[in-house]
């Protein structure tokens, strides 16, 4: 052996000692151990664990680094543990002779063998008396007394927390404190390695090492503890905690939810080396987009998801009340976890909603719960009560409602109706009394917009000049608007800011504080009221049954002031027409004066403005305007041609409204007592058919987001109109009615002799400009979202 390279005297001496020690152990005299008088001998009892090597016996034990390294020698690892126990002193002497093994390691090894022997014998079926006798024979009386405890006795625990209370006592004080802080045990929150390291003045890596050491010690000790059973017992409570009692967790929520898992359970998973997601999949049912567990039934959720799958073919968002007949918890689980949809304010949405989507849902809740159209200036204060942190302006509301045509339809300018069912009902204590005083003014919210500069300029002009006709503002746009602004900005600015500007009369705009009081109308009526065209329009409106509140100056006081002026200055036919339809009995005048006017009405009052529809008025309307007319007819019980013009954004006396009135008459949605061609200018009573048409078109708009004459309900209505036109007598004229659906009436045409009113051209340009602005606003919103 001395010829072997790098094998010197020292190595030879070490090998000699090892051979001698091994030989001594192997040939140890067993007869020194007294045989038992009333049972098997210690050697026979140790045969129960004869198959165990030293490495197998000490597996999982927490050893010092020095001893652990010393026992890695192959010859020691394969040595039988029973051999070591029978000749422990000789084995320890041989072990002491090995490099890097000192007295402390030898003492540790002796204690380990004495502790493992009774435990292993007990595990392999030895009786307690046999174990005690064997330990007495092997280790002496002092160690035999402890053998009946089957060394390493571990207490029994009822909860996972109690188990850790004991396990942590097996750690050093500092190690225990670090584990408690890392996992948030007790009353503390989980802390990072950096946080703990800064308190101890050491690096995060040092804290990680200490944590690793403590966890290793706990893993060794827990081998005697049914930790897995305790974790399984704590799982239901842990699931309810991270699912917040709902019974489901989405993929997006999983990481955040698992971070909130109780520290005791997190520590348990760490010790059994199970990742939180693996544990989650073990205690809950994995679904398409998350996990489902108690109290939600996974099978029922899957069934609900199959039924709800049709929602994916419909425009979203959509009220949850339209979704299914299942109970809400299972519907919510099916939507979120099986279909990957979201819920917000009682609506099904495609993805997690942003602020504008939440705004749209809040507005729809208000409109759908009202079951009637609401003007924006009344809608915004209610919305601010529902969502006080959202500084939503009228323009903001219009943008989001235009983006969801399956949820909203604009019946009149700046008046909206909610389509479909409501989500979560809005809870408003007093919608009429609430005013948001801290809302940022429209000008301040969008100061960078050109529209804001125009609005400020128009405010200044109206303050300086008083209320003005729209035509006058257009003609003087260069003097009114800032340099570089087009006159086409006037109309959209006035129309899109109802909280700033008010239409006092048809074609006349002013500011809210410029509305005359009733007394002012009676004593000194404003000059813009005393106009022959206003006299004619009011007479037509009273005959049509148009609401007085459409314009502030169409009040009883305004009617009297206009009649008094018209007696001497108005066109006779206009004055007589107004006398024929005026509500003189309600005028705020003295009895004697009222008697005088009533007598005058009996003598002179006759309506002379009745007119048949012009030939160019038969223009096929957009189908959504027909729906708007049905909404107004169903809500008010009547419909008139002036209201139809307001819905289309036309001047109030345009004959184009005749086409909508004719179609609804042909479909049986309206009823008129007279077939006279001029009767179209009278109010028409809504029938049950109007409600049917309303329901049909609402259903299609809600299901598709569009209404068109070219498909679905539009095609069916065309067939119904053609069939009705063939049997019609009088007005509407059958030929003209049918032409609207044969390609000849789909666009307005003007005859060569027809005079184009300047206001018509202005309003048409205003509508086009407003539509362009709406499209730009919507595009900007979509890009921002």
mmCIF file of C-alpha atoms in Angstrom, residues 527-536 570:
data_model
loop_
_atom_site.group_PDB
_atom_site.id
_atom_site.type_symbol
_atom_site.label_atom_id
_atom_site.label_comp_id
_atom_site.label_asym_id
_atom_site.label_seq_id
_atom_site.Cartn_x
_atom_site.Cartn_y
_atom_site.Cartn_z
ATOM 1 C CA UNK A 527 -88.856 91.272 -27.938
ATOM 2 C CA UNK A 528 -87.667 87.877 -29.174
ATOM 3 C CA UNK A 529 -91.006 86.437 -28.041
ATOM 4 C CA UNK A 530 -93.086 89.030 -29.877
ATOM 5 C CA UNK A 531 -92.515 87.600 -33.321
ATOM 6 C CA UNK A 532 -94.959 86.497 -35.968
ATOM 7 C CA UNK A 533 -93.180 83.169 -36.504
ATOM 8 C CA UNK A 534 -93.307 82.451 -32.780
ATOM 9 C CA UNK A 535 -97.032 83.203 -32.894
ATOM 10 C CA UNK A 536 -97.500 80.696 -35.723
ATOM 11 C CA UNK A 570 -99.345 89.511 -35.873
#
